[in-house]
CSV table of C-alpha atoms in Angstrom, one decimal:
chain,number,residue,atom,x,y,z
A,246,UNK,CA,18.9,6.3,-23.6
A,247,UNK,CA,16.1,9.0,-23.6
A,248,UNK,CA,12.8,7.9,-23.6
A,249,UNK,CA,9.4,8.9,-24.5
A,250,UNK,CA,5.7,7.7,-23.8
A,251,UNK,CA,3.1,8.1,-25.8
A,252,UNK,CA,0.5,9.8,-24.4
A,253,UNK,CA,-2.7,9.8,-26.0
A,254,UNK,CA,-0.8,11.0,-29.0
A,255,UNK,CA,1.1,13.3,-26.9
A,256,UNK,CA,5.0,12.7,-26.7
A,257,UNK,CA,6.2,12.9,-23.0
A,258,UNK,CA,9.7,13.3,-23.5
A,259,UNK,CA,11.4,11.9,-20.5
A,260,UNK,CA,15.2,13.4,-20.9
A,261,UNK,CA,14.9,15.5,-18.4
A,262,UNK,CA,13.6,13.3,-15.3
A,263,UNK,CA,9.6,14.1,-15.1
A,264,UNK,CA,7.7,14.7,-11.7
A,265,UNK,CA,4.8,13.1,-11.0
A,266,UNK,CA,2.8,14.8,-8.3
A,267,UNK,CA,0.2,12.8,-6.1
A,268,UNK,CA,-3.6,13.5,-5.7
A,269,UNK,CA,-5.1,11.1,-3.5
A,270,UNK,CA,-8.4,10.7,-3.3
A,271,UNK,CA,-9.2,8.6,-0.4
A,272,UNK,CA,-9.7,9.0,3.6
A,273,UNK,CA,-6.8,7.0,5.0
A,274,UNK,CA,-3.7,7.5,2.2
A,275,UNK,CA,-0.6,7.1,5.2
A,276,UNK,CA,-0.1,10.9,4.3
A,277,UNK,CA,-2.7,12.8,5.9
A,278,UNK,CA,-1.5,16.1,3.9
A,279,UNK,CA,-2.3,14.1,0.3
A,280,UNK,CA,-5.8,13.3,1.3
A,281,UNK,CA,-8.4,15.8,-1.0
A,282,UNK,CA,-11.6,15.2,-1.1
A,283,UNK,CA,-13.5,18.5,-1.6
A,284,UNK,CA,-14.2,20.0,-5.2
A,285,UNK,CA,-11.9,23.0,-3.8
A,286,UNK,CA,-9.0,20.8,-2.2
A,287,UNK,CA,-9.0,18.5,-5.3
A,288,UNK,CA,-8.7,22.2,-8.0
A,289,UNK,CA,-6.4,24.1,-5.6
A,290,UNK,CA,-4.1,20.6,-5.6
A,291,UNK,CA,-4.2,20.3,-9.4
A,292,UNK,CA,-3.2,24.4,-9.4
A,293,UNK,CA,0.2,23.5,-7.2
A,294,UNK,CA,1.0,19.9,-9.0
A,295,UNK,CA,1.4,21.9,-12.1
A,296,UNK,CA,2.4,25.6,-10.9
A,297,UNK,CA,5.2,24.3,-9.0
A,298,UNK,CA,6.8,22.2,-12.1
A,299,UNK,CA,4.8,18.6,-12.1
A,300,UNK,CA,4.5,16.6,-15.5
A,301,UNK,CA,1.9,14.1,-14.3
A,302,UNK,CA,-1.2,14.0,-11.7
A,303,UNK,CA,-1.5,10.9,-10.2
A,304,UNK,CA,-4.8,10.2,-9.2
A,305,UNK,CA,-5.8,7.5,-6.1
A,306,UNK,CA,-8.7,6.3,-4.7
A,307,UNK,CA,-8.1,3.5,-3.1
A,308,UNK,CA,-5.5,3.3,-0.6
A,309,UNK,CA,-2.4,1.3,-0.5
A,310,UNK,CA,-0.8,1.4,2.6
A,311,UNK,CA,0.1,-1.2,4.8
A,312,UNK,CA,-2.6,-2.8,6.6
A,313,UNK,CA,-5.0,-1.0,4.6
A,314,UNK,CA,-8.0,-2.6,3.5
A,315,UNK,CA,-8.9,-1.4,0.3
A,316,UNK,CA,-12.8,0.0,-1.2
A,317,UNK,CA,-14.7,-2.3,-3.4
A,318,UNK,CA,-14.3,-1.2,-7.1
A,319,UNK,CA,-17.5,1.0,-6.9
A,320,UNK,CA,-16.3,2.5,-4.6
A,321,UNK,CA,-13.0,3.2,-6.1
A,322,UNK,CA,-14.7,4.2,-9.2
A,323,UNK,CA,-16.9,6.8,-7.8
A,324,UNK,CA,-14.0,8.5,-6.0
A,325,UNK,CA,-11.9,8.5,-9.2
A,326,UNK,CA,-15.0,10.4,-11.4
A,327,UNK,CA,-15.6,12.9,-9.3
A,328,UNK,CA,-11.9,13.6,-8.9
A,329,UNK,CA,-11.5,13.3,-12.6
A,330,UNK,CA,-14.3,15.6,-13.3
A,331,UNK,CA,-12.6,18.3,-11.5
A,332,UNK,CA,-9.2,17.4,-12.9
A,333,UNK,CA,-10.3,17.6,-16.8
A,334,UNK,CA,-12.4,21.0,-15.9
A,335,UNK,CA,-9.6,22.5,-14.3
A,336,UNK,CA,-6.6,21.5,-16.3
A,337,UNK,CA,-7.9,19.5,-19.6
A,338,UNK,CA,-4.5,19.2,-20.9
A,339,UNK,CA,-2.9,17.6,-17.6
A,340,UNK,CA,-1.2,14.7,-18.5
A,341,UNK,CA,-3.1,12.0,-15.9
A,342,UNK,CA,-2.1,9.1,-14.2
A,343,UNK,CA,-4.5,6.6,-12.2
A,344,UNK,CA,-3.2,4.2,-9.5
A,345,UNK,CA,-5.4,1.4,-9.3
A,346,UNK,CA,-4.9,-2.3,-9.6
A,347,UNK,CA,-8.3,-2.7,-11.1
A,348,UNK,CA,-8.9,-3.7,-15.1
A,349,UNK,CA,-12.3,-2.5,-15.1
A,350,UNK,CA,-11.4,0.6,-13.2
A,351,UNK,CA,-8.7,1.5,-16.0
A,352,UNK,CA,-10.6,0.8,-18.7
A,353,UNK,CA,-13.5,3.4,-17.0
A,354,UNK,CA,-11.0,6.2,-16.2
A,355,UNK,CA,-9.4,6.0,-20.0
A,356,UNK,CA,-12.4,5.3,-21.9
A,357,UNK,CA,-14.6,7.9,-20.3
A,358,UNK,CA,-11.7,10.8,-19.0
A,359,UNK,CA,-8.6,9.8,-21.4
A,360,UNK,CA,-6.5,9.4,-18.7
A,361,UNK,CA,-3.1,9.1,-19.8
A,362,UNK,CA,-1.1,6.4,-17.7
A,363,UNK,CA,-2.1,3.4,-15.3
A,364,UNK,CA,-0.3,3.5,-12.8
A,365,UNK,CA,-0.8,-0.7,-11.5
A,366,UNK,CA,0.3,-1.3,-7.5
A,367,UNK,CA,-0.8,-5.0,-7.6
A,368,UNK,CA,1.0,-7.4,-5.9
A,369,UNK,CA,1.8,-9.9,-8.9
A,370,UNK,CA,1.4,-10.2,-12.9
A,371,UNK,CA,-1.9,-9.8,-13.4
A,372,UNK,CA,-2.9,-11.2,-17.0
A,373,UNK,CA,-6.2,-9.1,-17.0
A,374,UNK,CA,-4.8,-6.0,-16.6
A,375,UNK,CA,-2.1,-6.4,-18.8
A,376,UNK,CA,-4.3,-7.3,-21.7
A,377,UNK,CA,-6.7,-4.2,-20.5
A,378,UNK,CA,-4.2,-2.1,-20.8
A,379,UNK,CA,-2.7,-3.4,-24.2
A,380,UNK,CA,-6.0,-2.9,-25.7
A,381,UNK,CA,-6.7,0.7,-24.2
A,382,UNK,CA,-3.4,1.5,-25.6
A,383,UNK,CA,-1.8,3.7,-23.0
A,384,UNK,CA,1.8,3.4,-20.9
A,385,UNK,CA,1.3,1.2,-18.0
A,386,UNK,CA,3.3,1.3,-15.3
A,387,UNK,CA,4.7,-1.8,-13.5
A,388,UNK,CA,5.3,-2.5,-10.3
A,389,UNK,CA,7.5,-5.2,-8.4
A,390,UNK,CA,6.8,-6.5,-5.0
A,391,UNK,CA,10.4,-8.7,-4.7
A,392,UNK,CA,12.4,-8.3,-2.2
A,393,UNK,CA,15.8,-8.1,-4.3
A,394,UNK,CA,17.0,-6.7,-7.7
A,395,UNK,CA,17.9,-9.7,-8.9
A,396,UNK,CA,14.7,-11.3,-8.3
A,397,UNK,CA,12.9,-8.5,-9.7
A,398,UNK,CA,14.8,-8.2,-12.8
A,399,UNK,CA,13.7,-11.9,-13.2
A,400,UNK,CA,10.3,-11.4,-12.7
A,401,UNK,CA,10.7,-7.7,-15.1
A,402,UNK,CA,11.7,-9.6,-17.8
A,403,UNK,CA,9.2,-12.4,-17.7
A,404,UNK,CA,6.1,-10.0,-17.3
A,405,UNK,CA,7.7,-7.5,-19.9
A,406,UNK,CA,7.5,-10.5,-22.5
A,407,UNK,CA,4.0,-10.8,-21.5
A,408,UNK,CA,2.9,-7.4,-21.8
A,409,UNK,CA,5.1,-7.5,-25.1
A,410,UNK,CA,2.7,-10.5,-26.4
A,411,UNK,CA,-0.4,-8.5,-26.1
A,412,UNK,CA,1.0,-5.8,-28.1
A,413,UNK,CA,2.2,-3.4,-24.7
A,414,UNK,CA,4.1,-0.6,-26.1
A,415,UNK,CA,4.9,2.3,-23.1
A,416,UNK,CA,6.1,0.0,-20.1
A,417,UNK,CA,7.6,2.0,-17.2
A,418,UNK,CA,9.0,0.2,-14.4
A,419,UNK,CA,8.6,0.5,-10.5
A,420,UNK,CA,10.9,-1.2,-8.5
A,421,UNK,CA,8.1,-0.8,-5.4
A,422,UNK,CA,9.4,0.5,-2.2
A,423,UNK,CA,7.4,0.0,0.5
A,424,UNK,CA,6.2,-3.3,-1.2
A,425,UNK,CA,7.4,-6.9,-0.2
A,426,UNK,CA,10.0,-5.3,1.4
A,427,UNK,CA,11.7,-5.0,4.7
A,428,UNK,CA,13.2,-1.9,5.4
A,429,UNK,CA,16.5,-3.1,4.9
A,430,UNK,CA,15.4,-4.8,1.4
A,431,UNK,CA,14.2,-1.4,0.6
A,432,UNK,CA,17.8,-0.1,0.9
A,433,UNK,CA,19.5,-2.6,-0.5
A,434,UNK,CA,17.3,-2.2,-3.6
A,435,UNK,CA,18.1,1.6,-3.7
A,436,UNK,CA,21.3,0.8,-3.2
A,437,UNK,CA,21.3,-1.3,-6.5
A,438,UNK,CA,18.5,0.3,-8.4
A,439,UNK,CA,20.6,1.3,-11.4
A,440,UNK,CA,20.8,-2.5,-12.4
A,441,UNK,CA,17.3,-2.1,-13.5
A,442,UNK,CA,18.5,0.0,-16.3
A,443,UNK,CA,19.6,-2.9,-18.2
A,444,UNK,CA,16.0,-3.5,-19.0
A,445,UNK,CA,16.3,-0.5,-21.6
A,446,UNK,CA,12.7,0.5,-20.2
A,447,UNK,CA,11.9,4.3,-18.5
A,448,UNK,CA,12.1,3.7,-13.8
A,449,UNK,CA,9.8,5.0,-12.0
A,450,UNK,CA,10.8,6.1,-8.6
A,451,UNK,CA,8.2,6.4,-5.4
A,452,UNK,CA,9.6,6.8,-2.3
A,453,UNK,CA,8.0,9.9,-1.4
A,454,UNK,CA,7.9,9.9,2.8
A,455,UNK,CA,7.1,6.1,2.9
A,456,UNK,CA,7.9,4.1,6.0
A,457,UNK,CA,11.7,3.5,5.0
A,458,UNK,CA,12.5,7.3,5.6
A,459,UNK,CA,10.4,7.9,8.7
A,460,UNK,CA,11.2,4.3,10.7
A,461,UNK,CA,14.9,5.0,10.0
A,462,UNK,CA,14.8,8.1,11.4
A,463,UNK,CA,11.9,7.7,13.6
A,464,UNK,CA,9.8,10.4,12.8
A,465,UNK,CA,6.5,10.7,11.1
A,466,UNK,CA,5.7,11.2,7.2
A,467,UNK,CA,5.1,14.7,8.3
A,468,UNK,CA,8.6,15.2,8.9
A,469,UNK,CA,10.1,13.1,6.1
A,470,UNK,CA,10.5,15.9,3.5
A,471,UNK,CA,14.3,15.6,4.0
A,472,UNK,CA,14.6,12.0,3.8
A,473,UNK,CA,12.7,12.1,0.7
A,474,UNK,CA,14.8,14.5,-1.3
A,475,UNK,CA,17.7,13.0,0.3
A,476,UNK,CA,16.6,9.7,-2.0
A,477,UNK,CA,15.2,11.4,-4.6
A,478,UNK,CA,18.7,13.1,-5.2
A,479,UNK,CA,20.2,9.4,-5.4
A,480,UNK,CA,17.4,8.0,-7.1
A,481,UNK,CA,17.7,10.7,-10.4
A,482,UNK,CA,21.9,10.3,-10.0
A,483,UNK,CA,21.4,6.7,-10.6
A,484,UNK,CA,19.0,6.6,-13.4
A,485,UNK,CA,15.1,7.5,-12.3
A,486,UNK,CA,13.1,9.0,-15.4
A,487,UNK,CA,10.0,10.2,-13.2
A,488,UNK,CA,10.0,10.7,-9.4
A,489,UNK,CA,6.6,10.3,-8.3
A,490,UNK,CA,5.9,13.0,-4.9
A,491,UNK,CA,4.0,14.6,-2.6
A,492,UNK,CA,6.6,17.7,-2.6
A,493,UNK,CA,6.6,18.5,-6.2
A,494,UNK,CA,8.3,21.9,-5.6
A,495,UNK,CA,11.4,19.9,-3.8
A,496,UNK,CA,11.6,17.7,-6.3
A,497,UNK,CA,11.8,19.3,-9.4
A,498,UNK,CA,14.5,21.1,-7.7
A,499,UNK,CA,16.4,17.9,-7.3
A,500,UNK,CA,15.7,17.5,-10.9
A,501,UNK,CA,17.1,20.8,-12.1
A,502,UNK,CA,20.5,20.8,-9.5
A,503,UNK,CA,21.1,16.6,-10.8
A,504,UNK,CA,21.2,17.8,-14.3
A,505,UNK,CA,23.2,21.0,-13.7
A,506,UNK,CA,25.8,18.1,-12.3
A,507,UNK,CA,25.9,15.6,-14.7
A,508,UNK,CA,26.0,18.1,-17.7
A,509,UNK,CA,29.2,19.7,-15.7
A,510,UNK,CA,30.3,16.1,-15.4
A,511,UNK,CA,29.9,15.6,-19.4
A,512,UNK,CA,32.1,18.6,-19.7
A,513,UNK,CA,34.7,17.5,-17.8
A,514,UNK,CA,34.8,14.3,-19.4
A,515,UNK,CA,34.9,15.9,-22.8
């Protein structure tokens, strides 16, 4: 099924898999390379998301690692305006994404920058921010913390009903790695991850250098550029609509040699 989200009257067409290329604004994002935080840093990372082939900016800032103990919402807010100044100056037709697990931070970035997308990392349905984002009227993405696909296509269907109810249109979902997950569970659920296409809803695929890549191999996130396209590759073979990077070169390429396979593998079949 090819799908497309509505974003703010523009039609993202996601037939070809979309790359979303990450912009975090924060001080302690596991990455140290993804940290900007500078006027220039932020403008010269906005210039490579979209010169190298990226879709989407996702925009952070408020960290999510593990252990991590995250800003107050002013805080969070302030970080995300400046950043968001800078984005709509230099690229005002970037399609935007903003992680945050915040209501009142989504409705700010949406109301007052018309960003595009939420991007939600909370641990659990959260009935606030699924109305908020029903009323602001822009594709949400939603995440899952369960350990297992079948658990999470329970808990998929249950909060996609929700959303539904409120009048959600655009529902991308994230199966989570890194999440509620052990490293095995992480595997398992890539293993598996194509299950969640019965849903008939777009996936969203982050796995860019987490902690399943580097502790299996036991190297750092500085070295997991491999690993990551390694998954990547898998991750668009089985089914992902947008991978979500810090590489977005690497991964556009996986985008482009995926669909020069399965178009050959259409041929054959015909």
């Amino acid at each position: 099924m090819e799908y497309t989200l509505n974003c703010n009257g523009r039609l993202l067409h996601l037939g070809t898999p979309q790359v979303m290329g990450i912009l975090n604004v924060t001080p302690d994002s596991f990455y140290a390379d993804s940290r900007k935080q500078t006027e220039e840093d932020i403008a010269l990372r906005v210039q490579q998301i979209l010169q190298e082939g990226g879709s989407i900016i996702d925009v952070g800032g408020c960290s999510t690692r593990p252990d991590s103990e995250p800003v107050d919402e002013q805080e969070e807010a302030e970080r995300l305006r400046f950043a968001l100044n800078i984005i709509r100056k230099e690229a005002p037709d970037a399609i935007v994404s903003v992680d945050t697990f915040r209501p009142d931070v989504a409705r700010m970035v949406v109301e007052e920058y018309g960003v595009d997308i939420i991007n939600d990392v909370s641990e659990g349905a959260d009935t606030k921010m699924f109305r908020m984002v029903a009323r602001l009227g822009v594709p949400y993405i939603l995440m899952s913390v369960q350990p297992t696909i079948q658990e999470m296509l329970l808990h998929f269907a249950r909060e996609v009903d929700e959303l539904r109810s409120y009048g959600q249109k655009d529902i991308i979902l994230d199966p989570g790695f890194g999440f509620g997950k052990t490293l095995q569970q992480n595997y398992e659920v890539m293993n598996e991850v194509e299950q969640l296409r019965m849903m008939e809803l777009p996936i969203l695929i982050g796995i860019s250098r987490k902690s399943m890549i580097h502790r299996l191999l036991g190297i750092t996130p500085s070295e997991a550029l491999n690993g990551t396209t390694v998954l990547n590759t898998l991750s668009l073979m089985k089914g992902a609509d947008i991978l979500r990077v810090h590489d977005v070169k690497e991964a556009v390429e996986c985008v482009k040699i995926v669909a020069a396979t399965k178009a050959q593998q259409t041929i054959n079949r015909k």
